[in-house]
Amino acid sequence: MSSYVFPVQAALAIFVVMSMFLLVPWLIYGYRKDGFFSWSRFFVSFSFIFYILAAYCLVILPLPSTRNTCAQQAADSIYYNLVPFTFVKDIMRETPIVWSQPSTYLGMIQGRAFLQVLFNILLLMPLGVYLRYFLQKRSYWKVALFSGFGLSLFFELTQLTGLYGYYTCPYRLFDVDDLLANTSGALLGYFAAPILLALFPSRASIQAKSEQIVEQNRVYPVAQLLALMIDGIVIVFISNVMSIFTDSNVINDVLNTSLGMFIVLFCIPWLRNGVTPGSAILRFRYVNQQTGEPSYSAIFKRFIALYVPWLSFAIIRLVNDYAFKNTQDGLLQPYLIWLSVGMVMLYMIVSVILIIHVFMVLFSGGKRSFYFDEVSHTRASRK
């Protein structure tokens, strides 16, 4: 059992790291596609990633302690078995069965050869379940057949090539029986999937809810926050491009970022009918709360509402860099220290207020709006 625990633990560690990078792109994809966050779709998709990682780690781990695996093996070692159903002979040889004595059956199912076949069947059964969820129709069973065979062949070739040539000799056996068992497992999972999938909302119900959200013209706060994050990335990109043509100092950094914010948060939505780069990806735009159409004044007020807090932080940074560090007058030092402490406290207070505000909006169920939308009388619209 310990030989299975370590590969799964390794897969879990890799999965946690991957999830950190995949979560935000997944949220963007989900809100763009469905308009809301689907826990069932999230669970199915991320568990599928973990399953593939776990299956792969179970195939390749543990790794040999040296690359020169040939030196650890006999000269006449056989690295493949091309005779199908050899596992039947192995089971009968290791745990002889007396058909008239049912007590011998228990010994068979506890034997190494039987458990190995069972493991190979179970290894790709989840693949069939996932494929049934993604494809929905029973008539696509051939996709499960070829997918199971293809993935199993990939695993077996990984073993036969010694992890794609990294090791001098294969350290596991290429076995045609593994291909048969893995492929059978994928098919069994595909046909048995409806029993398990009954616990999850169908893709049709998710699509119906998505259409309802579009019809109700709802844009959830998370989608708006994701769009704002994308806009921030575009602003940083523009600022970095501008810095190529300017000297590197705090003032120029502030000016470059200010220009980037003006372009992304005002110029682009003004020219593109209320659409920023982020909202374009999330498929909505910013409109006036009263008229339902974008307006010059509302877009400008929204830009100012977002720009002022950032500018406040930038001013604090400028004051600390230029006023405090460059002052040599000892009489002013106590006052400057207290002023510095006050500005740091102000920075922290504003930051905490903004963080609390964001969380209150996110967990309000759509009943609250972000402060910059309230100030500018704008709202997100899918129409």
CSV table of N, CA, C and O in Angstrom, one decimal, residues 258-321:
chain,number,residue,atom,x,y,z
A,258,SER,N,0.2,56.5,-14.3
A,258,SER,CA,-1.0,57.4,-14.5
A,258,SER,C,-1.5,57.4,-15.9
A,258,SER,O,-2.7,57.4,-16.2
A,259,LEU,N,-0.5,57.5,-16.9
A,259,LEU,CA,-0.9,57.5,-18.3
A,259,LEU,C,-1.6,56.2,-18.6
A,259,LEU,O,-2.6,56.1,-19.4
A,260,GLY,N,-1.0,55.1,-18.1
A,260,GLY,CA,-1.6,53.8,-18.4
A,260,GLY,C,-3.0,53.6,-17.8
A,260,GLY,O,-3.9,53.1,-18.5
A,261,MET,N,-3.2,54.2,-16.6
A,261,MET,CA,-4.6,54.1,-16.1
A,261,MET,C,-5.5,55.0,-16.9
A,261,MET,O,-6.7,54.6,-17.1
A,262,PHE,N,-5.1,56.1,-17.3
A,262,PHE,CA,-5.9,57.0,-18.1
A,262,PHE,C,-6.3,56.3,-19.4
A,262,PHE,O,-7.5,56.4,-19.9
A,263,ILE,N,-5.4,55.7,-20.1
A,263,ILE,CA,-5.7,55.0,-21.3
A,263,ILE,C,-6.6,53.8,-21.1
A,263,ILE,O,-7.6,53.7,-21.9
A,264,VAL,N,-6.4,53.0,-20.1
A,264,VAL,CA,-7.1,51.7,-19.9
A,264,VAL,C,-8.5,52.0,-19.3
A,264,VAL,O,-9.5,51.4,-19.7
A,265,LEU,N,-8.6,52.9,-18.4
A,265,LEU,CA,-9.8,53.1,-17.6
A,265,LEU,C,-10.7,54.2,-18.2
A,265,LEU,O,-11.9,54.3,-17.8
A,266,PHE,N,-10.1,55.0,-19.0
A,266,PHE,CA,-11.0,56.1,-19.6
A,266,PHE,C,-11.0,56.1,-21.1
A,266,PHE,O,-12.1,56.0,-21.8
A,267,CYS,N,-9.8,56.2,-21.8
A,267,CYS,CA,-9.8,56.3,-23.2
A,267,CYS,C,-10.4,55.1,-23.9
A,267,CYS,O,-11.2,55.2,-24.8
A,268,ILE,N,-10.0,53.9,-23.5
A,268,ILE,CA,-10.5,52.7,-24.2
A,268,ILE,C,-12.0,52.5,-24.0
A,268,ILE,O,-12.7,52.3,-25.0
A,269,PRO,N,-12.5,52.6,-22.8
A,269,PRO,CA,-14.0,52.4,-22.6
A,269,PRO,C,-14.7,53.5,-23.3
A,269,PRO,O,-15.9,53.3,-23.7
A,270,TRP,N,-14.2,54.7,-23.4
A,270,TRP,CA,-14.8,55.8,-24.1
A,270,TRP,C,-14.9,55.6,-25.5
A,270,TRP,O,-16.0,55.8,-26.2
A,271,LEU,N,-13.9,55.0,-26.1
A,271,LEU,CA,-13.8,54.7,-27.6
A,271,LEU,C,-14.5,53.4,-27.9
A,271,LEU,O,-15.0,53.3,-29.0
A,272,ARG,N,-14.6,52.5,-26.9
A,272,ARG,CA,-15.2,51.2,-27.2
A,272,ARG,C,-16.5,50.9,-26.5
A,272,ARG,O,-16.8,49.8,-26.2
A,273,ASN,N,-17.3,52.0,-26.4
A,273,ASN,CA,-18.7,51.8,-25.9
A,273,ASN,C,-18.7,51.2,-24.5
A,273,ASN,O,-19.6,50.3,-24.3
A,274,GLY,N,-17.9,51.7,-23.6
A,274,GLY,CA,-17.9,51.2,-22.2
A,274,GLY,C,-17.2,49.9,-21.9
A,274,GLY,O,-17.3,49.4,-20.8
A,275,VAL,N,-16.4,49.5,-22.9
A,275,VAL,CA,-15.7,48.2,-22.7
A,275,VAL,C,-14.2,48.4,-22.4
A,275,VAL,O,-13.5,49.1,-23.2
A,276,THR,N,-13.7,47.9,-21.3
A,276,THR,CA,-12.3,47.9,-21.0
A,276,THR,C,-11.7,46.6,-21.5
A,276,THR,O,-12.4,45.6,-21.8
A,277,PRO,N,-10.3,46.5,-21.5
A,277,PRO,CA,-9.7,45.2,-21.9
A,277,PRO,C,-10.2,44.0,-21.0
A,277,PRO,O,-10.5,42.9,-21.5
A,278,GLY,N,-10.3,44.3,-19.7
A,278,GLY,CA,-10.8,43.2,-18.8
A,278,GLY,C,-12.3,42.9,-19.0
A,278,GLY,O,-12.6,41.7,-19.0
A,279,SER,N,-13.1,43.9,-19.1
A,279,SER,CA,-14.5,43.6,-19.3
A,279,SER,C,-14.8,42.9,-20.7
A,279,SER,O,-15.8,42.2,-20.9
A,280,ALA,N,-13.9,43.2,-21.7
A,280,ALA,CA,-14.1,42.6,-23.0
A,280,ALA,C,-13.9,41.1,-22.9
A,280,ALA,O,-14.6,40.2,-23.4
A,281,ILE,N,-12.9,40.7,-22.1
A,281,ILE,CA,-12.6,39.2,-21.9
A,281,ILE,C,-13.7,38.6,-21.1
A,281,ILE,O,-14.1,37.5,-21.4
A,282,LEU,N,-14.3,39.3,-20.1
A,282,LEU,CA,-15.4,38.7,-19.3
A,282,LEU,C,-16.7,39.0,-19.9
A,282,LEU,O,-17.8,38.6,-19.3
A,283,ARG,N,-16.8,39.6,-21.0
A,283,ARG,CA,-18.0,39.8,-21.8
A,283,ARG,C,-19.1,40.7,-21.1
A,283,ARG,O,-20.2,40.3,-20.9
A,284,PHE,N,-18.7,41.9,-20.7
A,284,PHE,CA,-19.6,42.8,-20.3
A,284,PHE,C,-19.1,44.2,-20.5
A,284,PHE,O,-17.9,44.4,-20.9
A,285,ARG,N,-19.8,45.3,-20.2
A,285,ARG,CA,-19.4,46.6,-20.4
A,285,ARG,C,-19.9,47.5,-19.2
A,285,ARG,O,-20.8,47.0,-18.4
A,286,TYR,N,-19.4,48.7,-19.1
A,286,TYR,CA,-19.9,49.6,-18.0
A,286,TYR,C,-20.8,50.6,-18.6
A,286,TYR,O,-20.5,51.3,-19.6
A,287,VAL,N,-22.0,50.8,-18.0
A,287,VAL,CA,-23.0,51.7,-18.5
A,287,VAL,C,-23.5,52.6,-17.3
A,287,VAL,O,-23.3,52.3,-16.2
A,288,ASN,N,-24.2,53.6,-17.7
A,288,ASN,CA,-24.8,54.5,-16.7
A,288,ASN,C,-26.0,53.8,-16.0
A,288,ASN,O,-26.8,53.1,-16.7
A,289,GLN,N,-26.1,53.9,-14.7
A,289,GLN,CA,-27.1,53.2,-14.0
A,289,GLN,C,-28.5,53.7,-14.4
A,289,GLN,O,-29.5,52.9,-14.4
A,290,GLN,N,-28.7,54.9,-14.8
A,290,GLN,CA,-30.0,55.4,-15.2
A,290,GLN,C,-30.4,55.1,-16.6
A,290,GLN,O,-31.5,54.5,-16.9
A,291,THR,N,-29.5,55.4,-17.5
A,291,THR,CA,-29.8,55.3,-19.0
A,291,THR,C,-29.5,53.9,-19.5
A,291,THR,O,-30.1,53.5,-20.6
A,292,GLY,N,-28.6,53.1,-18.9
A,292,GLY,CA,-28.3,51.8,-19.4
A,292,GLY,C,-27.3,51.9,-20.6
A,292,GLY,O,-27.1,50.9,-21.3
A,293,GLU,N,-26.8,53.1,-20.8
A,293,GLU,CA,-25.8,53.3,-21.9
A,293,GLU,C,-24.6,53.9,-21.4
A,293,GLU,O,-24.6,54.6,-20.4
A,294,PRO,N,-23.4,53.7,-22.0
A,294,PRO,CA,-22.2,54.3,-21.6
A,294,PRO,C,-22.3,55.8,-21.7
A,294,PRO,O,-22.9,56.3,-22.7
A,295,SER,N,-21.6,56.5,-20.8
A,295,SER,CA,-21.6,58.0,-20.9
A,295,SER,C,-20.2,58.5,-20.6
A,295,SER,O,-19.5,57.9,-19.8
A,296,TYR,N,-19.8,59.6,-21.2
A,296,TYR,CA,-18.5,60.2,-21.0
A,296,TYR,C,-18.3,60.5,-19.6
A,296,TYR,O,-17.2,60.2,-19.0
A,297,SER,N,-19.2,61.2,-19.0
A,297,SER,CA,-19.0,61.6,-17.6
A,297,SER,C,-18.9,60.5,-16.6
A,297,SER,O,-18.1,60.5,-15.7
A,298,ALA,N,-19.8,59.4,-16.8
A,298,ALA,CA,-19.8,58.3,-15.9
A,298,ALA,C,-18.4,57.5,-16.0
A,298,ALA,O,-17.8,57.1,-14.9
A,299,ILE,N,-17.9,57.4,-17.2
A,299,ILE,CA,-16.7,56.7,-17.4
A,299,ILE,C,-15.5,57.5,-16.7
A,299,ILE,O,-14.6,56.9,-16.1
A,300,PHE,N,-15.6,58.8,-16.9
A,300,PHE,CA,-14.5,59.6,-16.3
A,300,PHE,C,-14.6,59.6,-14.8
A,300,PHE,O,-13.5,59.5,-14.1
A,301,LYS,N,-15.7,59.7,-14.2
A,301,LYS,CA,-15.9,59.6,-12.8
A,301,LYS,C,-15.4,58.3,-12.2
A,301,LYS,O,-14.7,58.2,-11.2
A,302,ARG,N,-15.6,57.2,-13.0
A,302,ARG,CA,-15.1,55.9,-12.5
A,302,ARG,C,-13.6,55.9,-12.6
A,302,ARG,O,-13.0,55.3,-11.7
A,303,PHE,N,-13.0,56.4,-13.6
A,303,PHE,CA,-11.6,56.5,-13.7
A,303,PHE,C,-11.0,57.3,-12.5
A,303,PHE,O,-10.0,56.8,-11.9
A,304,ILE,N,-11.6,58.4,-12.2
A,304,ILE,CA,-11.1,59.2,-11.1
A,304,ILE,C,-11.3,58.5,-9.7
A,304,ILE,O,-10.4,58.5,-8.9
A,305,ALA,N,-12.4,57.7,-9.6
A,305,ALA,CA,-12.6,57.0,-8.3
A,305,ALA,C,-11.6,55.9,-8.1
A,305,ALA,O,-11.2,55.6,-7.0
A,306,LEU,N,-11.1,55.3,-9.2
A,306,LEU,CA,-10.0,54.3,-9.1
A,306,LEU,C,-8.7,54.9,-9.0
A,306,LEU,O,-7.8,54.4,-8.4
A,307,TYR,N,-8.5,56.1,-9.6
A,307,TYR,CA,-7.2,56.7,-9.7
A,307,TYR,C,-6.8,57.4,-8.4
A,307,TYR,O,-5.6,57.3,-8.0
A,308,VAL,N,-7.7,58.0,-7.7
A,308,VAL,CA,-7.4,58.7,-6.5
A,308,VAL,C,-6.8,57.9,-5.4
A,308,VAL,O,-5.8,58.3,-4.8
A,309,PRO,N,-7.3,56.7,-5.1
A,309,PRO,CA,-6.7,55.9,-4.0
A,309,PRO,C,-5.3,55.5,-4.4
A,309,PRO,O,-4.3,55.5,-3.6
A,310,TRP,N,-5.1,55.1,-5.7
A,310,TRP,CA,-3.8,54.7,-6.1
A,310,TRP,C,-2.8,55.9,-6.1
A,310,TRP,O,-1.7,55.8,-5.6
A,311,LEU,N,-3.3,57.1,-6.5
A,311,LEU,CA,-2.5,58.3,-6.4
A,311,LEU,C,-2.1,58.7,-5.0
A,311,LEU,O,-1.0,59.1,-4.7
A,312,SER,N,-3.0,58.4,-4.0
A,312,SER,CA,-2.7,58.7,-2.6
A,312,SER,C,-1.5,57.8,-2.2
A,312,SER,O,-0.6,58.3,-1.5
A,313,PHE,N,-1.5,56.5,-2.5
A,313,PHE,CA,-0.4,55.6,-2.2
A,313,PHE,C,0.9,56.1,-2.9
A,313,PHE,O,2.0,56.0,-2.3
A,314,ALA,N,0.8,56.5,-4.1
A,314,ALA,CA,1.9,57.0,-4.8
A,314,ALA,C,2.5,58.2,-4.2
A,314,ALA,O,3.8,58.4,-4.1
A,315,ILE,N,1.7,59.1,-3.7
A,315,ILE,CA,2.2,60.4,-3.0
A,315,ILE,C,2.9,60.0,-1.8
A,315,ILE,O,3.9,60.6,-1.4
A,316,ILE,N,2.4,59.1,-1.0
A,316,ILE,CA,3.0,58.6,0.2
A,316,ILE,C,4.4,58.1,-0.1
A,316,ILE,O,5.4,58.4,0.6
A,317,ARG,N,4.5,57.3,-1.2
A,317,ARG,CA,5.8,56.8,-1.6
A,317,ARG,C,6.8,57.9,-2.0
A,317,ARG,O,7.9,57.9,-1.7
A,318,LEU,N,6.2,58.9,-2.8
A,318,LEU,CA,7.1,60.0,-3.2
A,318,LEU,C,7.6,60.8,-2.0
A,318,LEU,O,8.8,61.2,-2.0
A,319,VAL,N,6.7,61.1,-1.0
A,319,VAL,CA,7.1,61.8,0.1
A,319,VAL,C,8.2,61.1,0.9
A,319,VAL,O,9.2,61.7,1.3
A,320,ASN,N,8.0,59.8,1.1
A,320,ASN,CA,9.0,59.0,1.8
A,320,ASN,C,10.4,59.0,1.1
A,320,ASN,O,11.4,59.1,1.7
A,321,ASP,N,10.3,58.9,-0.2
A,321,ASP,CA,11.6,58.8,-1.0
A,321,ASP,C,12.3,60.2,-1.1
A,321,ASP,O,13.6,60.2,-1.1
